[in-house]
Each structure stands twice: as structure tokens, then as C-alpha cells.
Short mmCIF file of C-alpha atoms in Angstrom, two decimals:
data_model
loop_
_atom_site.label_atom_id
_atom_site.label_comp_id
_atom_site.label_asym_id
_atom_site.label_seq_id
_atom_site.Cartn_x
_atom_site.Cartn_y
_atom_site.Cartn_z
CA MET A 236 43.42 109.53 124.29
CA PRO A 237 47.02 111.70 123.09
CA ILE A 238 49.03 109.01 125.30
CA ARG A 239 47.51 106.81 124.15
CA ARG A 240 48.53 107.59 120.07
CA GLU A 241 51.97 108.57 121.12
CA HIS A 242 52.08 104.66 122.59
CA PHE A 243 50.88 103.61 119.89
CA GLN A 244 52.34 105.60 116.88
CA LEU A 245 55.29 104.61 119.08
CA SER A 246 54.90 100.49 119.20
CA LEU A 247 54.14 100.86 115.55
CA VAL A 248 57.75 101.98 115.09
CA LEU A 249 59.83 99.70 116.82
CA ALA A 250 57.44 96.99 115.71
CA GLY A 251 58.73 97.76 111.52
CA GLY A 252 62.19 98.24 112.72
CA MET A 253 62.04 95.42 113.56
CA THR A 254 60.32 93.77 110.85
CA ILE A 255 62.96 95.66 108.63
CA CYS A 256 65.97 94.66 110.37
CA TRP A 257 64.65 90.83 110.39
CA LEU A 258 64.30 91.09 107.16
CA VAL A 259 68.36 92.51 106.24
CA PHE A 260 69.26 90.25 108.41
CA SER A 261 67.32 87.45 106.50
CA TYR A 262 68.71 88.75 103.23
CA CYS A 263 72.33 88.96 104.09
CA ALA A 264 72.38 85.82 106.44
CA SER A 265 71.29 83.47 102.66
CA VAL A 266 73.42 85.67 100.71
CA SER A 267 75.94 83.99 102.73
CA LEU A 268 74.88 80.97 102.46
CA THR A 269 74.05 80.47 99.21
CA GLN A 270 77.84 81.49 98.61
CA VAL A 271 79.43 78.40 99.73
CA ASN A 272 76.49 75.70 100.11
CA ARG A 273 74.61 75.07 96.79
CA GLN A 274 72.60 72.45 96.00
CA VAL A 275 74.62 69.47 93.68
CA VAL A 276 72.36 68.85 91.33
CA LEU A 277 73.42 66.30 88.76
CA ASN A 278 71.57 64.85 84.86
CA HIS A 279 70.65 61.39 84.60
CA ARG A 280 73.66 60.72 82.80
CA LEU A 281 76.47 60.94 85.69
CA GLN A 282 73.88 60.09 89.04
CA ARG A 283 74.11 56.46 87.13
CA LYS A 284 77.64 56.42 87.83
CA GLN A 285 77.29 54.41 91.75
CA ALA A 286 80.37 54.95 93.92
CA LYS A 287 81.69 51.10 95.09
CA LEU A 288 82.22 52.11 99.56
CA MET A 289 84.53 48.31 99.58
CA GLU A 290 86.19 49.34 96.27
CA PRO A 291 88.28 52.74 97.40
CA VAL A 292 90.09 54.83 94.48
CA ARG A 293 92.72 55.43 96.32
CA THR A 294 95.01 52.97 99.05
CA ASP A 295 97.65 54.51 98.91
CA VAL A 296 98.15 58.05 100.78
CA LEU A 297 95.17 59.97 102.86
CA THR A 298 92.63 60.26 101.47
CA VAL A 299 90.27 62.61 104.57
CA THR A 300 91.88 63.62 107.82
CA PRO A 301 91.03 62.63 111.25
CA TRP A 302 88.69 66.27 111.19
CA LEU A 303 86.87 64.36 108.24
CA ALA A 304 87.79 67.23 105.90
CA PRO A 305 89.23 65.54 101.71
CA ILE A 306 92.45 64.98 100.48
CA VAL A 307 91.51 65.68 97.55
CA TRP A 308 94.60 63.29 94.90
CA GLU A 309 94.37 62.33 91.09
CA GLY A 310 92.27 59.24 91.56
CA THR A 311 89.84 60.26 94.16
CA PHE A 312 87.25 62.92 92.37
CA ASP A 313 85.09 62.60 88.74
CA PRO A 314 86.26 65.33 87.09
CA GLN A 315 82.46 65.53 85.33
CA VAL A 316 80.90 65.10 88.25
CA ILE A 317 82.39 67.56 90.05
CA ASP A 318 82.65 70.25 86.54
CA GLU A 319 78.79 69.28 86.57
CA ALA A 320 78.42 70.48 90.18
CA PHE A 321 79.64 73.26 89.72
CA MET A 322 79.39 75.02 86.42
CA SER A 323 75.61 75.77 86.65
CA GLN A 324 75.72 78.18 89.50
CA ASN A 325 78.02 81.04 88.05
CA LEU A 326 80.59 81.27 90.75
CA THR A 327 83.36 84.07 90.34
CA ILE A 328 87.18 82.67 91.79
CA ALA A 329 89.13 85.77 92.50
CA THR A 330 92.51 84.85 92.83
CA THR A 331 95.77 86.77 94.21
CA VAL A 332 98.84 86.64 92.84
CA PHE A 333 102.26 89.29 93.99
CA ALA A 334 104.28 90.16 91.38
CA VAL A 335 106.46 92.82 92.70
CA GLY A 336 109.89 94.07 91.73
CA ARG A 337 111.62 91.21 89.68
CA TYR A 338 108.79 88.30 90.24
CA THR A 339 107.16 89.89 87.51
CA ARG A 340 109.11 88.06 85.40
CA PHE A 341 106.59 84.94 85.98
CA LEU A 342 103.60 86.90 85.14
CA ARG A 343 102.96 85.88 82.25
CA ASP A 344 103.49 81.83 81.85
CA PHE A 345 102.36 81.86 85.70
CA LEU A 346 99.04 83.21 83.99
CA GLU A 347 99.12 81.97 80.58
CA SER A 348 99.39 78.78 81.97
CA ALA A 349 96.12 79.16 84.73
CA GLU A 350 94.15 80.06 81.85
CA LYS A 351 94.80 76.33 79.92
CA HIS A 352 94.52 74.66 83.75
CA PHE A 353 92.59 77.00 86.38
CA MET A 354 89.05 77.08 86.71
CA VAL A 355 88.94 76.54 83.84
CA GLY A 356 85.08 76.81 83.03
CA LEU A 357 84.20 78.91 85.78
CA ASP A 358 84.94 83.18 85.33
CA VAL A 359 88.11 83.90 87.53
CA HIS A 360 89.04 88.01 88.30
CA TYR A 361 92.82 87.95 88.99
CA TYR A 362 94.06 90.60 91.37
CA VAL A 363 97.84 91.46 90.83
CA PHE A 364 99.46 92.68 93.25
CA THR A 365 102.08 94.67 91.70
CA ASP A 366 104.95 97.86 92.44
CA LEU A 367 105.81 97.69 88.50
CA PRO A 368 101.84 98.10 86.69
CA GLY A 369 104.38 98.60 82.46
CA ASP A 370 105.97 95.23 83.71
CA VAL A 371 102.69 93.17 84.26
CA PRO A 372 101.49 91.77 80.11
CA ASN A 373 98.69 93.12 78.16
CA ASN A 374 98.87 90.76 75.92
CA VAL A 375 97.18 87.57 77.59
CA THR A 376 94.03 86.47 76.23
CA LEU A 377 91.46 86.23 78.52
CA GLY A 378 89.48 83.11 78.08
CA VAL A 379 84.98 84.45 78.38
CA GLY A 380 84.29 85.47 82.03
CA ARG A 381 87.68 85.80 83.10
CA LEU A 382 89.36 89.46 83.99
CA LEU A 383 92.27 90.77 85.40
CA SER A 384 92.64 94.06 87.68
CA ILE A 385 96.40 95.17 88.48
CA VAL A 386 96.31 96.23 92.61
CA ARG A 387 99.76 98.83 93.15
CA VAL A 388 102.13 98.22 96.12
CA PRO A 389 104.70 100.05 97.41
CA LYS A 390 109.01 98.58 96.46
CA PHE A 391 109.84 96.72 99.96
CA ASP A 392 113.33 97.30 100.81
CA ARG A 393 113.49 93.54 101.56
CA TRP A 394 112.14 90.39 99.45
CA GLN A 395 110.26 88.86 103.24
CA GLU A 396 108.47 91.98 103.45
CA ILE A 397 106.64 91.43 100.72
CA SER A 398 105.44 87.65 102.59
CA LEU A 399 105.51 89.44 105.91
CA ARG A 400 102.61 92.40 103.87
CA ARG A 401 100.87 89.89 101.93
CA MET A 402 97.66 88.43 104.53
CA GLU A 403 97.07 92.82 105.46
CA LEU A 404 97.33 93.68 101.72
CA ILE A 405 94.48 90.41 101.02
CA GLN A 406 92.51 90.94 104.42
CA THR A 407 92.23 94.49 103.07
CA ALA A 408 91.84 94.19 99.24
CA ILE A 409 88.75 91.25 100.65
CA LYS A 410 87.17 94.41 102.91
CA ASP A 411 87.77 96.50 100.09
CA HIS A 412 86.08 95.95 96.46
CA ILE A 413 86.57 92.06 96.23
CA HIS A 414 83.97 91.10 98.90
CA ARG A 415 81.86 92.94 96.34
CA GLY A 416 82.08 90.52 93.55
CA ALA A 417 83.88 87.06 94.34
CA ASN A 418 82.35 83.82 95.87
CA TYR A 419 85.83 82.03 96.28
CA ILE A 420 89.23 83.62 97.05
CA PHE A 421 92.01 81.46 95.81
CA CYS A 422 95.71 83.15 97.00
CA LEU A 423 99.02 82.28 94.75
CA ASP A 424 102.45 82.10 94.50
CA VAL A 425 103.43 84.43 91.15
CA ASP A 426 106.50 82.19 90.81
CA MET A 427 104.62 78.77 89.80
CA ARG A 428 103.44 77.07 86.65
CA PHE A 429 100.27 75.43 86.38
CA HIS A 430 100.63 72.08 84.41
CA GLY A 431 97.10 70.60 85.19
CA ARG A 432 93.94 70.87 85.99
CA VAL A 433 92.97 72.75 89.49
CA GLY A 434 89.75 73.42 89.40
CA PRO A 435 86.52 73.61 91.54
CA GLU A 436 87.15 70.23 93.45
CA ALA A 437 89.38 72.12 94.77
CA LEU A 438 86.82 74.86 96.56
CA GLY A 439 85.38 74.73 99.96
CA ARG A 440 85.03 77.03 103.16
CA LEU A 441 88.41 76.83 104.07
CA VAL A 442 91.64 75.28 101.84
CA ALA A 443 94.55 74.45 102.87
CA ALA A 444 98.21 72.69 100.34
CA ILE A 445 100.30 69.95 102.20
CA HIS A 446 104.35 70.86 101.18
CA PRO A 447 105.95 68.97 98.96
CA TRP A 448 108.78 68.68 100.95
CA PHE A 449 107.60 67.80 104.33
CA TYR A 450 104.34 65.54 103.18
CA MET A 451 106.32 62.38 105.01
CA TYR A 452 108.41 64.04 107.46
CA PRO A 453 106.75 63.48 111.46
CA ARG A 454 105.15 66.46 112.44
CA SER A 455 108.12 66.97 115.10
CA GLN A 456 110.49 67.67 111.86
CA PHE A 457 108.08 70.36 110.70
CA PRO A 458 109.24 74.11 110.23
CA TYR A 459 107.03 74.95 112.39
CA GLU A 460 107.71 78.59 114.28
CA ARG A 461 108.96 76.70 117.85
CA ARG A 462 110.06 79.79 119.62
CA THR A 463 107.73 80.56 122.54
CA VAL A 464 108.03 84.55 121.66
CA SER A 465 106.37 84.34 118.39
CA THR A 466 102.49 84.40 118.34
CA ALA A 467 103.44 81.62 115.70
CA TYR A 468 105.04 79.41 117.92
CA ILE A 469 103.69 75.89 117.91
CA PRO A 470 105.34 72.61 120.15
CA LEU A 471 107.07 70.22 119.17
CA ASP A 472 104.00 67.52 119.94
CA GLN A 473 101.43 70.03 117.56
CA GLY A 474 100.59 69.92 114.28
CA ASP A 475 98.62 68.22 111.57
CA PHE A 476 100.58 68.82 108.29
CA TYR A 477 101.95 71.08 107.11
CA TYR A 478 101.13 73.98 104.59
CA GLN A 479 102.18 75.72 102.67
CA ALA A 480 101.07 79.15 101.76
CA ASN A 481 102.19 78.94 97.74
CA ILE A 482 98.85 78.44 97.29
CA PHE A 483 95.37 79.06 99.83
CA GLY A 484 92.31 80.06 99.51
CA GLY A 485 88.41 79.78 100.60
CA ALA A 486 84.74 81.39 100.62
CA LEU A 487 85.39 84.73 101.14
CA GLU A 488 84.39 84.93 105.10
CA ASP A 489 86.66 82.88 106.10
CA VAL A 490 90.04 83.69 103.68
CA HIS A 491 88.95 87.17 105.43
CA ARG A 492 89.31 85.40 109.12
CA LEU A 493 92.01 83.92 108.24
CA THR A 494 94.38 86.78 106.71
CA LYS A 495 93.44 89.51 109.33
CA THR A 496 94.03 86.99 111.99
CA CYS A 497 97.12 87.00 110.35
CA ARG A 498 97.51 89.86 110.82
CA GLU A 499 97.11 91.29 113.72
CA HIS A 500 99.72 88.03 114.67
CA LEU A 501 102.35 89.36 112.45
CA GLU A 502 102.44 92.83 114.40
CA VAL A 503 102.07 91.50 117.58
CA ASP A 504 105.54 90.06 117.13
CA LYS A 505 107.25 93.49 115.37
CA SER A 506 106.21 95.31 118.06
CA VAL A 507 108.41 92.87 119.86
CA GLY A 508 111.12 92.33 116.81
CA VAL A 509 109.80 89.04 116.39
CA GLU A 510 109.75 87.56 112.98
CA ALA A 511 108.68 84.36 112.05
CA VAL A 512 111.18 82.10 110.86
CA TRP A 513 109.69 81.33 107.40
CA GLN A 514 106.92 84.39 107.55
CA GLU A 515 103.39 84.22 107.28
CA GLU A 516 103.43 81.09 106.31
CA SER A 517 104.11 80.09 110.07
CA HIS A 518 101.26 82.37 110.98
CA LEU A 519 98.71 80.67 108.42
CA ASN A 520 100.09 77.34 109.57
CA TRP A 521 99.50 78.70 113.76
CA TYR A 522 96.20 79.65 111.99
CA LEU A 523 95.44 76.01 110.37
CA LEU A 524 96.20 74.16 113.59
CA ARG A 525 93.72 75.70 115.20
CA ASN A 526 91.34 76.19 112.69
CA LYS A 527 91.20 73.27 110.68
CA PRO A 528 90.59 73.28 107.03
CA THR A 529 87.69 72.11 105.48
CA LYS A 530 89.26 70.93 102.67
CA LEU A 531 93.11 69.51 101.42
CA LEU A 532 95.15 70.02 98.72
CA SER A 533 97.70 67.17 97.89
CA PRO A 534 101.31 68.21 96.84
CA GLU A 535 100.04 67.73 93.53
CA TYR A 536 98.80 71.55 93.23
CA VAL A 537 101.83 72.74 95.00
CA TRP A 538 104.72 71.04 93.74
CA ASP A 539 108.08 71.93 93.52
CA ASP A 540 109.99 71.10 90.50
CA ALA A 541 113.27 70.80 92.67
CA LYS A 542 111.62 67.33 93.58
CA GLY A 543 111.49 66.08 90.16
CA ARG A 544 109.18 63.43 89.00
CA ASP A 545 110.08 60.22 90.57
CA ALA A 546 107.21 60.44 93.40
CA LYS A 547 104.65 57.14 93.30
CA GLU A 548 102.04 58.38 95.07
CA ILE A 549 101.93 61.47 92.94
CA LYS A 550 99.84 60.32 90.10
CA LEU A 551 99.74 64.11 88.74
CA VAL A 552 101.63 67.24 89.31
CA ARG A 553 99.31 69.84 88.59
CA PHE A 554 100.73 72.94 90.04
CA SER A 555 105.10 73.70 90.44
CA SER A 556 107.35 76.17 91.86
CA VAL A 557 109.46 77.15 89.21
CA ILE A 558 113.00 76.30 89.98
CA LYS A 559 115.37 79.49 89.09
CA ASP A 560 118.26 81.30 91.48
CA LYS A 561 116.38 82.18 94.23
CA ALA A 562 119.48 85.58 95.47
CA GLU A 563 119.31 86.72 91.78
CA VAL A 564 115.36 87.22 91.92
CA ARG A 565 114.82 88.39 95.71
CA GLU A 566 116.67 91.85 95.59
CA ASN A 567 117.85 93.37 99.19
CA LEU A 568 118.35 89.86 100.54
#
């Protein structure tokens, strides 16, 4: 009888443990899914707008990739529909930006233009990575639901070190605290200015931006890392697009996986004395070749002011690199 009672008690403990594990797994799975897979519900007024299958909105540019990911251009989405679909979901967008050394001079313009154009109507938490916390402007007016946190980083010996350490620092920040308070994350360069809407049309599981200087070129001319000694190596006969590291993002889980992989590859290269031709951007392109982005941002979202505004396919410049003396702002060349 004591043996049967012990067996019965053990069975209850095992059953209870399995039930608790199942409930925890189900809860975590539901949280992970609800963060990025939301049902789109529109009001009746917007539902009356019909998409016309035989009348494409853009015929001058590629609007979908071979793996069926959308490429976002002006005219390919309805801002009202997009806003209606996302604004009621109480989303928070974590936004990392590195302002190290002399690059702190770009921070005010970045923040002020972001407050006018970046994810307006959504909660945004800026994470400013800097070695000069005292140079972060404290009088930039942030909108309701918009926050700014300073993440202190060491001063680097070379400007390239900022690029080489960026993936590591973002991965660590996601793991340590960002994951607790955000649904999506965007990683942006600070020497940039917003000129037009960059809203929830840019959200997706894994988002990358097509480089403004190479979107007209064949892949054989992309500045991929071509040396086989680097983990970022891409052969001449491979490649979809060349992506710029000035802006990338997505769901926290996906961006954490991206930054973790790039960090590991950067560390492997460093251990054998190799530095990829374009630092973390080379590793980003390697990763995105093998892990296709679910949404691509056209060069409208990562323009370069040095290119001017004459490209006829660019109907609207939304976010661009400002013209600067790189030799002057990059310390320890």
C-alpha cells in the first residue's frame, strides 16, 4: 500500500509538472506571436477602398522580391490603411543609434527630425549609445509615448571599431533590457536626417534597406566581401541586393538572431586577423543573403544627400545620410 501511494503521488507530481510546463510554453509562444503577428482590422470607410489588380501602382521599379517580400516605395501603400492597421496595437519601437566621439554633433538633428517623421503615433524608445553622455541634448522635445535612454559605451581607438562592436552591443542590449519593453527594433545611423514619413509600413519580421549607390548595379559589382578568408565572403555569382547598414530592423527575436550571428562571425574574423571590407555591413549582407528579409525598404529610406535628388524613380526622400567631412568627424583614422 505505501508503494502504491508513493507511485500515485509521483504520478500527480509529474502530471502537474507537465501541465505547468505546457501552460508556460503556450503563454510564451502566444506572447512571441502576438508581438509581430497582429490581425489587421480596418474601419468601414477604409475597407471601401478597393485594390485594383490590373492597375499596378508602380511599373517603373521592382516592388516584390523573388521570394515574395514587398519592397516599399512611395505609391505602393496607403498611409491611412497602414496607420489604421497598426495604431491601435499599442506597439513600442526600440530604436538604437550610436553617437560616439564627434558623431554626437549629429544627434540633435537626428532626434528632432525623427520626432517629426519616424513612427509618428507609435511609442518609440530611443537608445543612444555614446561615450559622451554629457553631449546628448537634453532639451529635445519628445512626443507622448516617446522616451530616450543613454547607454554608455567606451571610447574606441579607431572609428572602424564602432562598426565592429555595434552588432555585439545591440545584441547585448536586446538581451539585457530592450526585450522587456518593445515589439520591434530599428538600428539607425546618427549622421542621418528624416525628411518624410517612415512609419509602420516599414515594420516586419526582418527588414533591410537597399543601398542607394548600388541598386542599379549587377551583383558582380556589389562591394561584398570577396576574400574567402572572411566569414562574410560572398562569391561573385551570388547575391540579391546590396543592403546598407544605416538602417535595419524587425522583430526583436529576428534582430537578436541577426546581431548574434554577425557578432560571432566578426569574432571569428578577428581571431585570425581579418577585418571585412565594410566591417559589420559586410557581415549584414552575408546574413541577409542566407536569411532573406521579409520586407525591403527602397532607397527612399536610406538615401545619400551626396547623390542629389535627380533620380526619377525616387519620388520621395524619407531618410538620408547628411553631407559631411568624414576625415574630420572620424577620429583616429
